[in-house]
């Protein structure tokens, strides 16, 4: 693994600049020669599934409809006869190839979560039951490999009261490290009062809520139905970023000030938008009627942490370190959707101080997901 | 005007980093003491209107409907009796307060364009007629102040054939500097074949097409109807960024390879998303069926230029310079929607080499909009 791999996504124009910054960062911080493999690495957005959920998703795909997650789900859970289902065997495996991949690349811990869209496309009863099944199975996986895995709990937002029960069980009984939710549920968002018990529970249990992408909700889907725009290239980020902005501008974070939210994909571009968000959406800003207590950047600093999943760009990481601080950033691979090797090369070679590298590679994840105490 | 104003949008955590970079940049490039006011400044996204369009927009507002641009338009064109219409007198003025504001802050040239949503909410006949009226009026304005204004032409996408006629007239007869379009028209996007004559004309006339924001189109409006999410804080960027990604991933830029597109607002965050766009949407990338000839970053480098309108963040500008190069960035104020003083302070004090500052403040705009030849 060399530096070129980590920089492969940069345009030729910017490689020189990135290498220049690398030189600066090393000169400034005096540490250049970390042996690859010695950096402890906790990967924080790593996907798995269980056969019961895979089978239920196959039924969802076969039922059809206009939901924009269906095209991708079809390629994973209902691949045409004779074709290889994408990612499915990797998602189902936790004991063999996954750990071999971690060992090969020096990944110490994966924080596992049920892959998107989780249980959020099922009816409320099925979703509630399958969240329990998936969490029980995940607890067994962590018991088998306590030093290699941590766990984010699934829940069914379709039934907030039962979701809260499962959230409590997963933290107090199963000793999980946080929660995962896949953006909208039936085109509704967590700022809507019906979902406030979920936010309240996450805050009360003092466990972070990872808002993972899914395709744009029905009410914003139309322009994303062409050219595969609905997926990871564009729609996921628009959907999840919009969800996060709703949480900031709704004022719901004034009600749950200690809620910890995690966003992947370098914060779904919110750090890049922060100046404009503040200018246009601060309390008392020119758009009248803003009653939120804080500016968007203040909510972001207080309530949000981001991960690097799917954005292995040294310049974007540099921007985020300077904008929101290295304490608010965690490394991720997005296994098995992204290859492990370049994600590892990225965190091992991207220009930053070695203190920041330790924070982003593992220390922040240990603190925020309380991983050390369990392993 | 001091450095603090330009940095006001940064969180306290990042001010130190920005000032640190400032020191580095000055040390590296050896030029620190530019006298404020000596930097030539061409502002490239500056709005005006004419009474006929304002009156027609007032009728649109009064006709009502669910279009998401209506809430903001109401505050400008149909303010309740006894309240001050927002921005309207500034939009209508080009001879007095505007030039005084430019003189006060050392702005040499404003590139004027009919303010959003232009003529795109009118029926095709009205839109076509009002585009001609607005362009004729704008030509008179430039004739009155040839050294102070340049001009982007309006056209009515509702009738592509007549739009092309007006595009030709505005370049060959009125000697305008480019075109402006306000994202979607009746919830349709320029990658759709019905609009290809417009792209073809812009390419053939060798004049840039500025894609300015408006609120999200009807098919993606639902999640933006709360908390004023539809506007400049969030929805404008999502709408316009989505439009630009459609142009890249549709393959239409393979057909019009010399088309020049301008995006405001620091490129509507596309530079920040570029690594992920490339990974997920490159030709032959894992999402099957990508037949585009180039990677998104290659289209962006070839076909797009960005402006700084509404994002006066030294870190975001630094990121963009490193990512896409200073030759692809132009300064803007977004007059009268953003105040001039901090926009000027931003371009005068943001950390960059003085060569890059000259490029971004005026040289790129002179080249891309061919301003020098006319003034």
Short mmCIF file of N, CA and C in Angstrom, two decimals, chain B residues 93-106 148-149 335:
data_model
loop_
_atom_site.label_atom_id
_atom_site.label_comp_id
_atom_site.label_asym_id
_atom_site.label_seq_id
_atom_site.Cartn_x
_atom_site.Cartn_y
_atom_site.Cartn_z
N UNK B 93 -32.56 49.03 -8.59
CA UNK B 93 -31.60 50.12 -8.74
C UNK B 93 -30.31 49.63 -9.39
N UNK B 94 -29.88 50.36 -10.44
CA UNK B 94 -28.56 50.06 -11.01
C UNK B 94 -27.71 51.31 -11.16
N UNK B 95 -28.31 52.49 -10.97
CA UNK B 95 -27.57 53.72 -11.25
C UNK B 95 -27.09 54.43 -9.99
N UNK B 96 -27.71 54.17 -8.86
CA UNK B 96 -27.39 55.00 -7.70
C UNK B 96 -26.80 54.21 -6.55
N UNK B 97 -27.66 53.61 -5.73
CA UNK B 97 -27.12 52.96 -4.53
C UNK B 97 -26.15 51.84 -4.88
N UNK B 98 -26.44 51.11 -5.96
CA UNK B 98 -25.57 49.97 -6.32
C UNK B 98 -24.15 50.45 -6.64
N UNK B 99 -24.07 51.50 -7.48
CA UNK B 99 -22.73 51.97 -7.85
C UNK B 99 -22.04 52.63 -6.65
N UNK B 100 -22.82 53.29 -5.80
CA UNK B 100 -22.23 53.86 -4.59
C UNK B 100 -21.66 52.75 -3.71
N UNK B 101 -22.41 51.65 -3.61
CA UNK B 101 -21.95 50.50 -2.82
C UNK B 101 -20.67 49.92 -3.42
N UNK B 102 -20.64 49.80 -4.74
CA UNK B 102 -19.43 49.30 -5.41
C UNK B 102 -18.24 50.22 -5.15
N UNK B 103 -18.48 51.55 -5.28
CA UNK B 103 -17.39 52.51 -5.06
C UNK B 103 -16.88 52.45 -3.63
N UNK B 104 -17.82 52.37 -2.69
CA UNK B 104 -17.44 52.37 -1.28
C UNK B 104 -16.52 51.19 -0.96
N UNK B 105 -16.77 50.05 -1.63
CA UNK B 105 -16.04 48.84 -1.28
C UNK B 105 -15.01 48.43 -2.33
N UNK B 106 -14.79 49.29 -3.32
CA UNK B 106 -13.76 48.98 -4.31
C UNK B 106 -14.11 47.82 -5.22
N UNK B 148 -18.46 49.44 -15.58
CA UNK B 148 -18.87 48.96 -14.27
C UNK B 148 -19.71 47.68 -14.32
N UNK B 149 -20.32 47.41 -15.46
CA UNK B 149 -21.21 46.25 -15.53
C UNK B 149 -20.87 45.35 -16.71
N UNK B 335 -24.83 40.28 -4.58
CA UNK B 335 -25.54 41.52 -4.30
C UNK B 335 -26.94 41.45 -4.88
#
